[in-house]
Coordinates of C-alpha atoms in Angstrom, one line a residue:
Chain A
X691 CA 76.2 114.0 149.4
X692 CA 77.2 110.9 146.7
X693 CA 76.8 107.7 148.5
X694 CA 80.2 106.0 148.9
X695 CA 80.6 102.9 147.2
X696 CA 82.6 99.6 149.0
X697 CA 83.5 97.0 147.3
X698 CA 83.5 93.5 148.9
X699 CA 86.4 91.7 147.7
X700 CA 84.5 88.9 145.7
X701 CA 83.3 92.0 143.8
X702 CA 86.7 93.2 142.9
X703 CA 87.6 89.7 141.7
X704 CA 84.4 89.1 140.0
X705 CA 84.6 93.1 137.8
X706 CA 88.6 91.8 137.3
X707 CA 87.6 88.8 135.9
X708 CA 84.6 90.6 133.8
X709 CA 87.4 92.8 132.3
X710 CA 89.3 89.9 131.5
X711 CA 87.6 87.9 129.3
X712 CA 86.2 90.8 127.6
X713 CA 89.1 91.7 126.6
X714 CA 90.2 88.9 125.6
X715 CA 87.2 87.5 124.6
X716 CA 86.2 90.9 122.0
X717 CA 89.7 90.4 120.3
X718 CA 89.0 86.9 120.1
X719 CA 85.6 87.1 118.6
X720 CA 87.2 89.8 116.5
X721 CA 90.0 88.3 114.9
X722 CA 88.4 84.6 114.1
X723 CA 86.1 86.7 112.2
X724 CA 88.4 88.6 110.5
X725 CA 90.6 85.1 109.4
X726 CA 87.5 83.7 108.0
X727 CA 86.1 86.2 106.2
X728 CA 83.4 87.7 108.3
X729 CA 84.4 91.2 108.8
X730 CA 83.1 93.1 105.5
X731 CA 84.7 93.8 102.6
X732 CA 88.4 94.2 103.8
X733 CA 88.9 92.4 107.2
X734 CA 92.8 94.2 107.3
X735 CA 91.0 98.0 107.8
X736 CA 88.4 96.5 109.9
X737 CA 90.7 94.6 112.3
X738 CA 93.4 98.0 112.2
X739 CA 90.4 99.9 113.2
X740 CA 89.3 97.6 116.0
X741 CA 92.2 97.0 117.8
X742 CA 92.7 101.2 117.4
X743 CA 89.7 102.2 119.1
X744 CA 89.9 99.6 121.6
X745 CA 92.9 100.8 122.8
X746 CA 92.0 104.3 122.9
X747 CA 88.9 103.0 124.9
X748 CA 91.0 100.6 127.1
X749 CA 93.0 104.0 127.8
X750 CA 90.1 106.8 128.3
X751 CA 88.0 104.3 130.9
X752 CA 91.4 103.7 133.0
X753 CA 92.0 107.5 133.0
X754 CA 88.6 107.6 134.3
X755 CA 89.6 105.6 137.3
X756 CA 91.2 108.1 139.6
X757 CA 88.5 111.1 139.3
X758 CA 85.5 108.2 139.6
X759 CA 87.8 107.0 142.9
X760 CA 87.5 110.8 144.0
X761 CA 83.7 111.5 143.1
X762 CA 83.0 108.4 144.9
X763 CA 85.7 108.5 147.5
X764 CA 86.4 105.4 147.1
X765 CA 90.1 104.3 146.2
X766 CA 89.5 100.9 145.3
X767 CA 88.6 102.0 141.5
X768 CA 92.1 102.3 141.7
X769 CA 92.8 98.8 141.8
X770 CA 91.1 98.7 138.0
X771 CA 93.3 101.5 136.6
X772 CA 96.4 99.2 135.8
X773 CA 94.2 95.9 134.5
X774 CA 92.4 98.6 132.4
X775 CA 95.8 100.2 131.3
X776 CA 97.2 97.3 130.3
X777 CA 94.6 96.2 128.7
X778 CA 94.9 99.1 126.4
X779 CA 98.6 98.2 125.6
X780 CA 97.5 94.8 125.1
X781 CA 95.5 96.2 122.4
X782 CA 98.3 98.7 120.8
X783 CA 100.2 95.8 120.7
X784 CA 97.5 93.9 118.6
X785 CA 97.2 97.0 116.5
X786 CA 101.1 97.5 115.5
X787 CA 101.4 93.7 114.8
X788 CA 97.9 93.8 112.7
X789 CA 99.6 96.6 110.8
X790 CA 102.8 95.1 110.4
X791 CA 101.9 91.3 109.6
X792 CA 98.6 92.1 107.5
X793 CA 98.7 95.9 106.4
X794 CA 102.4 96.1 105.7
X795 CA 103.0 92.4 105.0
X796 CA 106.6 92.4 106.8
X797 CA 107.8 94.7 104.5
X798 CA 110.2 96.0 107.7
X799 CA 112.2 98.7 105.0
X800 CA 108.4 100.5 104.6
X801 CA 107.8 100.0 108.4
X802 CA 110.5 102.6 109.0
X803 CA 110.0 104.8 106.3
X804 CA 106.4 105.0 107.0
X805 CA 107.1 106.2 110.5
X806 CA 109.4 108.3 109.9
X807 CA 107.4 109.7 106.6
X808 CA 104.0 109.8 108.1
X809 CA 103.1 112.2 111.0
X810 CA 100.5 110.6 112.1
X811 CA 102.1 107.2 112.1
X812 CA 105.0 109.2 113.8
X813 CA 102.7 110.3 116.1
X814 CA 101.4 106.8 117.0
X815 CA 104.5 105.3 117.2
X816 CA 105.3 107.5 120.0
X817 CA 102.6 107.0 122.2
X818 CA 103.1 103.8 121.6
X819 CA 106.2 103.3 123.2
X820 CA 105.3 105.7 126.1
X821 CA 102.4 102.9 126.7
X822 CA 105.5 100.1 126.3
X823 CA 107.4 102.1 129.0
X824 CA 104.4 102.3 131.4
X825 CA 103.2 99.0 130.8
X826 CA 107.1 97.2 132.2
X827 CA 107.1 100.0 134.6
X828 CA 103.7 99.1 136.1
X829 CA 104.4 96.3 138.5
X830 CA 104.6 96.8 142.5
X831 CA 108.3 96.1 142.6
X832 CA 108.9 98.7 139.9
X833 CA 106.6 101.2 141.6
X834 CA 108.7 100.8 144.9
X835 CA 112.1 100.7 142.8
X836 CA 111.2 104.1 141.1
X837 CA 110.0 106.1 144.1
X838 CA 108.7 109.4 143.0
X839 CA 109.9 109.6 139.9
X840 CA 107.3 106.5 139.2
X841 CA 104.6 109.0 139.1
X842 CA 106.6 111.7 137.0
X843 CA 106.7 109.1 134.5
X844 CA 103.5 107.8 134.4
X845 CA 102.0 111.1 134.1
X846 CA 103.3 110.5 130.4
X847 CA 100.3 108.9 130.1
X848 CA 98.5 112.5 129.4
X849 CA 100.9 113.0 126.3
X850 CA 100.6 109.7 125.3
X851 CA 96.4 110.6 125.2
X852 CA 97.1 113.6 123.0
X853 CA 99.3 112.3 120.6
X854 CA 96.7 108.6 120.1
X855 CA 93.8 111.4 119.5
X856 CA 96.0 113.2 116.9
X857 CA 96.9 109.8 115.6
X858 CA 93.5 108.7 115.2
X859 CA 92.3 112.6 113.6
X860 CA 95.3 112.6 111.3
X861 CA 94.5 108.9 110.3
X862 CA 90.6 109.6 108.4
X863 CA 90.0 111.0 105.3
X864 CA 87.6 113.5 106.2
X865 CA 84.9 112.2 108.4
X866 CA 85.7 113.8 111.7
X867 CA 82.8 113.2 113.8
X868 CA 84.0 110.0 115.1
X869 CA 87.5 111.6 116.5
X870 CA 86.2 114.3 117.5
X871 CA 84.0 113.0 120.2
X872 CA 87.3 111.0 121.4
X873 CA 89.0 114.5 121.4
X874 CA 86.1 116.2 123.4
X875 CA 86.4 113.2 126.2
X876 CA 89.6 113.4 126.1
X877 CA 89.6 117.1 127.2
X878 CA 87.1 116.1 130.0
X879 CA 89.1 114.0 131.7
X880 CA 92.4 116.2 130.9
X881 CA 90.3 119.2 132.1
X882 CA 89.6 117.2 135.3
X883 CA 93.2 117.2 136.2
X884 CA 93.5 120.6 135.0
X885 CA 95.7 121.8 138.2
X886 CA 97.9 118.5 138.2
X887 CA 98.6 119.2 134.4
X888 CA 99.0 123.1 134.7
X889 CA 101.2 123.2 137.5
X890 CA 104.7 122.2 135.8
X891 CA 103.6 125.3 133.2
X892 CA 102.7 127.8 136.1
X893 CA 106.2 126.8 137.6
X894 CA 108.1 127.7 134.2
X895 CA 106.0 130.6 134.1
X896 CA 106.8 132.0 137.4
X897 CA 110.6 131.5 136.7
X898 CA 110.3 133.2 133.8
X899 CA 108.0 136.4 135.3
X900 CA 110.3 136.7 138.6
X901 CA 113.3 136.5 135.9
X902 CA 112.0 139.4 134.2
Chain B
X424 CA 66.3 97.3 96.5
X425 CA 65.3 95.6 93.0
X426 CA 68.5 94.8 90.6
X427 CA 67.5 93.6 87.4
X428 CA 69.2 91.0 84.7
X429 CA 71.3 93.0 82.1
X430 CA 71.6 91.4 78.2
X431 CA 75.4 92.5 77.6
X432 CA 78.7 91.0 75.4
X433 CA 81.2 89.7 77.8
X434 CA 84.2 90.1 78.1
X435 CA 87.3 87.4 79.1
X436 CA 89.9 87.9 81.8
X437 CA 92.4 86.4 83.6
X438 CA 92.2 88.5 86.9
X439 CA 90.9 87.3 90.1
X440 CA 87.4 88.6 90.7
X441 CA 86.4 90.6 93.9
X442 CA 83.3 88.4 94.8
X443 CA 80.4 90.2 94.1
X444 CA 79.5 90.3 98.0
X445 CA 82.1 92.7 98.4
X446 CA 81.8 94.8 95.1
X447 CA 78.3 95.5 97.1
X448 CA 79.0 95.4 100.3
X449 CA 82.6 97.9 100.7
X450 CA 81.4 101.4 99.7
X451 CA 82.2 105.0 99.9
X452 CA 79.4 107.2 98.9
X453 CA 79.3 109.7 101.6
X454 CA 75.8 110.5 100.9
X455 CA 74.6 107.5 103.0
X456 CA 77.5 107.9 105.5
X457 CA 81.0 107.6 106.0
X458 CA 81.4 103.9 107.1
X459 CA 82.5 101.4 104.5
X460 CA 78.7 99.5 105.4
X461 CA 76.9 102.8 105.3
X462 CA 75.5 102.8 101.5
X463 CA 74.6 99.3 101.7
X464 CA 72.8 99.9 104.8
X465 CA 71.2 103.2 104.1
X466 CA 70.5 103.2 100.7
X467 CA 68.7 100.0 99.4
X468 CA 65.6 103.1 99.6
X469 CA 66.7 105.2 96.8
X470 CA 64.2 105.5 93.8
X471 CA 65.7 105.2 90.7
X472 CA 62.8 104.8 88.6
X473 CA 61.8 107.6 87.0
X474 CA 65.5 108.9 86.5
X475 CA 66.8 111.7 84.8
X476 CA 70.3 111.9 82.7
X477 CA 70.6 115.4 81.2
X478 CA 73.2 115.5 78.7
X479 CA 73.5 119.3 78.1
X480 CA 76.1 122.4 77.4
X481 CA 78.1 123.1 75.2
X482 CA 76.6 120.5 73.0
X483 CA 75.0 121.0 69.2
X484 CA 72.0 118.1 70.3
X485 CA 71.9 118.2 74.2
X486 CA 69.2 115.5 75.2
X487 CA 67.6 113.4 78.3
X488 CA 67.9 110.0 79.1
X489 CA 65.6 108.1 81.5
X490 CA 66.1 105.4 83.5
X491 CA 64.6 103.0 80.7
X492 CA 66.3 104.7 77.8
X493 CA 69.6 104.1 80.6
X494 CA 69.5 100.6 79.2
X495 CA 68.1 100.2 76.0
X496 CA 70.0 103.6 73.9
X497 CA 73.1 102.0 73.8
X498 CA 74.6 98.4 73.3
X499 CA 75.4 97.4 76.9
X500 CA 79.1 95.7 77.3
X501 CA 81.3 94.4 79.8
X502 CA 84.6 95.7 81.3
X503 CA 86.2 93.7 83.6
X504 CA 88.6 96.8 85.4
X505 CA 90.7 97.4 88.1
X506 CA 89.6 100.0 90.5
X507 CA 92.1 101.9 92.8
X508 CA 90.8 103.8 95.7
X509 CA 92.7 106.7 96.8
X510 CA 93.0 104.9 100.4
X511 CA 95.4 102.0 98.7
X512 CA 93.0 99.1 98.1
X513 CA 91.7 98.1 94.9
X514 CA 89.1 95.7 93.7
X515 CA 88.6 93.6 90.1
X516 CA 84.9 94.8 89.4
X517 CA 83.2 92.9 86.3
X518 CA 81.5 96.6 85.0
X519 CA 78.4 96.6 82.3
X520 CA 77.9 100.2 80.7
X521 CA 78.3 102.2 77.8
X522 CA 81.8 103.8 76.5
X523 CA 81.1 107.7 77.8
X524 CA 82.1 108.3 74.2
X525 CA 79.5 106.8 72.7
X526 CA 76.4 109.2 74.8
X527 CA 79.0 112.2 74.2
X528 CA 78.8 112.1 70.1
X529 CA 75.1 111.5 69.8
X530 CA 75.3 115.0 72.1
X531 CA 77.5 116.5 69.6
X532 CA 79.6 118.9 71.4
X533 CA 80.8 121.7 69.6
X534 CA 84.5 122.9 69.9
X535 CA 84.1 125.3 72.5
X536 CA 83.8 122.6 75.3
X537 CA 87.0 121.2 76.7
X538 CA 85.5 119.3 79.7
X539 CA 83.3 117.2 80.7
X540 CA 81.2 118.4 84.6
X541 CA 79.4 115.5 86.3
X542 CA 76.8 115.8 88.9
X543 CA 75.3 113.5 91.2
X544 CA 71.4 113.6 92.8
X545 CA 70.8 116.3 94.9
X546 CA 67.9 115.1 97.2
X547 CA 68.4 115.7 100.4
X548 CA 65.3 114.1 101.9
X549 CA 66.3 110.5 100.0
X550 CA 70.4 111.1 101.3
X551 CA 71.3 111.2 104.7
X552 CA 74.7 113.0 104.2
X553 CA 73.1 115.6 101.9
X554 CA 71.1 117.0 105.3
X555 CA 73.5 116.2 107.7
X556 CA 77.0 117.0 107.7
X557 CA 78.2 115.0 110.2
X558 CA 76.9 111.7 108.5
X559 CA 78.1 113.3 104.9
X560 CA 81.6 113.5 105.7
X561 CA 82.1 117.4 105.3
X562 CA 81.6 117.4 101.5
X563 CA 79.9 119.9 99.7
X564 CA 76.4 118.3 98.3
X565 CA 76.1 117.8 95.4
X566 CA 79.0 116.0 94.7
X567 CA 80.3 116.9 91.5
X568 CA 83.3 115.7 89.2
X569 CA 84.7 116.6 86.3
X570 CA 87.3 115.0 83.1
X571 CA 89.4 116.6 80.3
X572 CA 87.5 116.0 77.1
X573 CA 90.1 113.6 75.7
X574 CA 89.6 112.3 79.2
X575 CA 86.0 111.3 78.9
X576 CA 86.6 110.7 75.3
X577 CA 88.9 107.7 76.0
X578 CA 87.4 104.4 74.8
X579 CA 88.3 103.0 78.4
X580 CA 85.8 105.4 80.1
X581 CA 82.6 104.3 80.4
X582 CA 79.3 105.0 81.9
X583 CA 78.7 102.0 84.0
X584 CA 74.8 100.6 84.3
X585 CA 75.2 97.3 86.0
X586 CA 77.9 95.0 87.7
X587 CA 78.1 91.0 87.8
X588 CA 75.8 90.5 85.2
X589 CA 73.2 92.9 86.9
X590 CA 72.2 96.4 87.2
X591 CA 73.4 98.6 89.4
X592 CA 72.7 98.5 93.3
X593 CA 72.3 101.9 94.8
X594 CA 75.4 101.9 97.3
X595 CA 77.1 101.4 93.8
X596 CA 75.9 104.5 92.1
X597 CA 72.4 103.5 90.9
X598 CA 71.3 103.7 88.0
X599 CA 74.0 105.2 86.2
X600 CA 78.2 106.0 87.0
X601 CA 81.2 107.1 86.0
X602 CA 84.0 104.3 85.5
X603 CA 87.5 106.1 84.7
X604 CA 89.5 102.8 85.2
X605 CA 93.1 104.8 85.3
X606 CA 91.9 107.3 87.9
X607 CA 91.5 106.5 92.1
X608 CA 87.6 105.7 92.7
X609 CA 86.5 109.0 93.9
X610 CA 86.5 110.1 90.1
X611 CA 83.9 107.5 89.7
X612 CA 81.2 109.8 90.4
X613 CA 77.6 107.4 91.8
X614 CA 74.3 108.1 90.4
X615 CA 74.2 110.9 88.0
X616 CA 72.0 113.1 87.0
X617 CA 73.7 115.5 84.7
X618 CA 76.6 115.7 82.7
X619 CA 77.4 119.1 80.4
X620 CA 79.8 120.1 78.4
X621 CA 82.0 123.3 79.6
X622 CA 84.5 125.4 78.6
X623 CA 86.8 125.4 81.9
X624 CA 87.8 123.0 84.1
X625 CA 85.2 122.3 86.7
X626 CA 85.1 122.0 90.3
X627 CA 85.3 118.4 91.6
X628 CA 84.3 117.6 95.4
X629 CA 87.1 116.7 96.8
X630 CA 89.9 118.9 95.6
X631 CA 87.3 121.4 97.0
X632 CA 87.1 119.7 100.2
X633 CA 91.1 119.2 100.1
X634 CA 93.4 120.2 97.8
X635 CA 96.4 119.5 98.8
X636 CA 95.6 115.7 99.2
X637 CA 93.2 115.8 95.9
X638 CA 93.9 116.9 92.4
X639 CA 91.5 117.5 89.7
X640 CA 93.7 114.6 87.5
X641 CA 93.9 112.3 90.1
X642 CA 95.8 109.4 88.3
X643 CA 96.7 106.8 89.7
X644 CA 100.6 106.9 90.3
X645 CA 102.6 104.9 92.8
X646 CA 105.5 108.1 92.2
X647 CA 103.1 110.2 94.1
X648 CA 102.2 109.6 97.6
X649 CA 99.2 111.0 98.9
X650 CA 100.6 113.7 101.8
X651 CA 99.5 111.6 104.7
X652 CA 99.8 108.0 103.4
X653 CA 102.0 106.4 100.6
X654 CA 100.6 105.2 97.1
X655 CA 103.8 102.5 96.2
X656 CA 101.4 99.6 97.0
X657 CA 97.8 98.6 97.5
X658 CA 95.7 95.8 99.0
X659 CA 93.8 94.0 96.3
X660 CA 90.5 92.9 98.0
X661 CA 89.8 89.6 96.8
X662 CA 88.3 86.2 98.5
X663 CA 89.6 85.2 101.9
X664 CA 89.9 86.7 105.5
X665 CA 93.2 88.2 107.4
X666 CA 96.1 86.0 105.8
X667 CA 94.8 85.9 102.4
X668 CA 94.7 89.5 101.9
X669 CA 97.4 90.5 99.1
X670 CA 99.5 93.3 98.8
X671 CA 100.7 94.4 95.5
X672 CA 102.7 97.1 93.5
X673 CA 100.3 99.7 92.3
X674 CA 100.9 100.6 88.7
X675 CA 101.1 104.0 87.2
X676 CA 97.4 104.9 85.5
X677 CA 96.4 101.3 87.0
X678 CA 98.1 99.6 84.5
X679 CA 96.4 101.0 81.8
X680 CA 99.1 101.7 80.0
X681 CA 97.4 103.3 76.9
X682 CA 96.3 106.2 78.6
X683 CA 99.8 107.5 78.6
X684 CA 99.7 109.8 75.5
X685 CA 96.9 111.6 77.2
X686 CA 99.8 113.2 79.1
X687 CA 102.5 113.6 77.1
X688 CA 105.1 116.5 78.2
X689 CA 102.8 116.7 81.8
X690 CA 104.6 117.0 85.2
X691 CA 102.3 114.9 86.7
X692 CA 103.8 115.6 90.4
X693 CA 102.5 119.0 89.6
X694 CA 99.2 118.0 87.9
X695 CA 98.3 115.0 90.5

């Protein structure tokens, strides 16, 4: 039998805070360092690649949230999967912006033709502005306002996933070791939710079986 | 790691530096890992001394060089260059070596050989990447690179020794390396052991490991993008965090304008 876990309120406040200001604190840290000349040899690849993988990690830990709320039957991990899923916009925000003000230098004509030239910037793009929908769609009043179709929109969130592990796969030269951990906990916590995510496919397949 | 002082003739030039911290500190040389930090973290171990340069095929007088004869065979000189990596960012690198010509004639190569193979150290227990594949990137050890003749021929080429007025460190391809100043980096084959004279055009690492994304000619050219990222521009590393960084046009052959003729009548879409 696990052990359930409560926590006391203070504690909830306390691990919200804790997420907080390392968040903000990391990117902080991160980006004086990069302004004065502290992150190795080219601070505009080190600072894209930061804000990337934060994101991504921002992202896998809030997906982690509901099955962890299960194991432990204990809903109030809930109550981190938005702060956590935020966060992780927060920092796909910091990455476009990077890219655009230090990588691409404002050059707005190669922004465009790089996403429309560049799968895996395609690729990024889009998942980045499934996290932009989730993210203004993520407040109470929203939740209520949307009604079921609330959670058929968030479950975008599994696409958007899959289309930031391509990005970050399609983005390397040819060490893959690195995205292809991501990938395999990615497919965990995808293959946690494997009868959630099959279901839409086994109802197109049994329209199409009882059609034949 | 012990670097020591080179006795050169220097050479002049108005381009911005990239400060010598960088030069040795922003690497790729998969065989100590993937990570631009990797060499400089993982190889400051590598013996260089004794070191063997075999100059041999299709050559009238093939000899060996060692890591003494690496310095003292051939007047050393400076060449301040530009080099382009294939990932868009460039560095000025003030270079000390020998023109690639020069080691080539005293071998003598008879008119059979068209190109020029290059091989780097194979030693497995000394390179991280050569045992493991997941810290070497995927390549195929040893790493090997090749030039046309009139390639390696070209006074510009030259086998580089030393940089900033010292020799070589090892996550820069000690003791000895390729410098092909028109071509991106990864022509710039590190720490080599053995160059030969051949009749056909030899394998080089990464069109093996790619070949759609990696030619044998590999010249710099903004006209052809590489198929996942464009080559119009590139971000010259120089002094100065975030907001100093600067983006510029990249040139075809990296400026080097002279190299042209080497191509006459080439479609060099087709031969990238």
């Amino acid at each position: 039998m696990v052990s359930r876990i409560h926590f006391r309120p203070w504690q909830i406040l306390g691990l919200k805070l804790l997420i907080h200001s390392l968040c903000i604190g990391w990117a902080g840290i991160t980006y004086y360092q990069a302004v004065t000349d502290q992150l190795g040899g080219d601070p505009v690849k080190a600072i894209l690649h930061f804000t990337g993988i934060s994101a991504f990690n921002l992202l896998l830990m809030s997906l982690c949230m509901s099955p962890l709320a299960k194991y432990f039957r204990q809903a109030q991990f809930i109550r981190f999967r938005r702060l956590l899923g935020l966060y992780a916009f927060f920092y796909a925000v910091l990455h476009l912006l990077s890219y655009l003000l230090f990588e691409l230098q404002l050059e707005w004509g190669m922004l465009i033709s790089e996403i429309i030239k560049r799968p895996y910037i395609t690729v990024g793009m889009s998942a980045w502005l499934i996290l932009l929908a989730l993210s203004i769609t993520s407040t109470q009043a929203m939740q209520r306002k949307l009604g079921r179709r609330w959670q058929r929109l968030h479950n975008w969130i599994y696409l958007a996933a899959c289309l930031i592990a391509l990005h970050y796969i399609w983005s390397v030269k040819s060490d893959i070791v690195q995205p292809a951990l991501y990938i395999a906990m990615l497919a965990v916590l995808l293959g946690l939710r494997k009868d959630k995510l099959l279901k839409p496919l086994q109802g197109i397949w049994r329209k199409i079986s009882t059609r034949a | 790691f012990n670097t020591r002082k080179l006795t050169y003739s220097q050479q002049d030039s108005a381009q911005t530096l990239t400060p010598e911290s960088k030069v040795i500190s922003h690497n790729n040389f998969y065989e100590f890992g993937t990570d631009k930090t990797d060499p400089k973290e993982n190889a400051q171990g590598l013996k260089v001394d004794p070191w063997q340069l075999r100059v041999d095929g299709l050559v009238e007088k093939p000899f060996t060089l060692g890591f003494e004869d690496l310095f003292s065979s051939f007047e050393l000189q400076e060449r301040i260059y530009r080099l382009r990596c294939v990932e868009a960012w460039s560095m000025v690198i003030p270079w000390i070596g020998i023109p690639l010509q020069s080691l080539l004639k005293r071998a003598a190569p008879l008119s059979k050989g068209k190109y020029v193979a290059f091989e780097t150290l194979y030693d497995p227990e000394q390179m991280p990447g050569q045992r493991n594949p997941f810290i070497g990137g995927g390549i195929d050890y040893p790493y090997v690179e090749g030039l046309r003749l009139d390639e390696a021929m070209h006074p510009l080429t030259i086998l580089a020794v030393g940089l900033y007025g010292k020799s070589l460190p090892p996550q820069n391809g000690a003791p000895v390396r390729l410098v092909v100043p028109w071509k991106y980096g990864f022509k710039s084959i590190k720490s080599i052991v053995s160059i030969r004279l051949v009749e056909k055009q030899p394998p080089t690492s990464w069109n093996l490991l790619a070949a759609n994304e990696y030619g044998f000619y590999a010249n710099v050219n903004p006209n052809v993008d590489h198929p996942r990222w464009s080559q119009a521009r590139e971000r010259r590393i120089t002094k100065g965090g975030l907001f100093s960084s600067n983006r510029i046009d990249t040139q075809l052959f990296n400026g080097y304008d002279e190299v042209a003729p080497l191509y006459r009548g080439m479609d060099l879409k087709r031969f990238y």
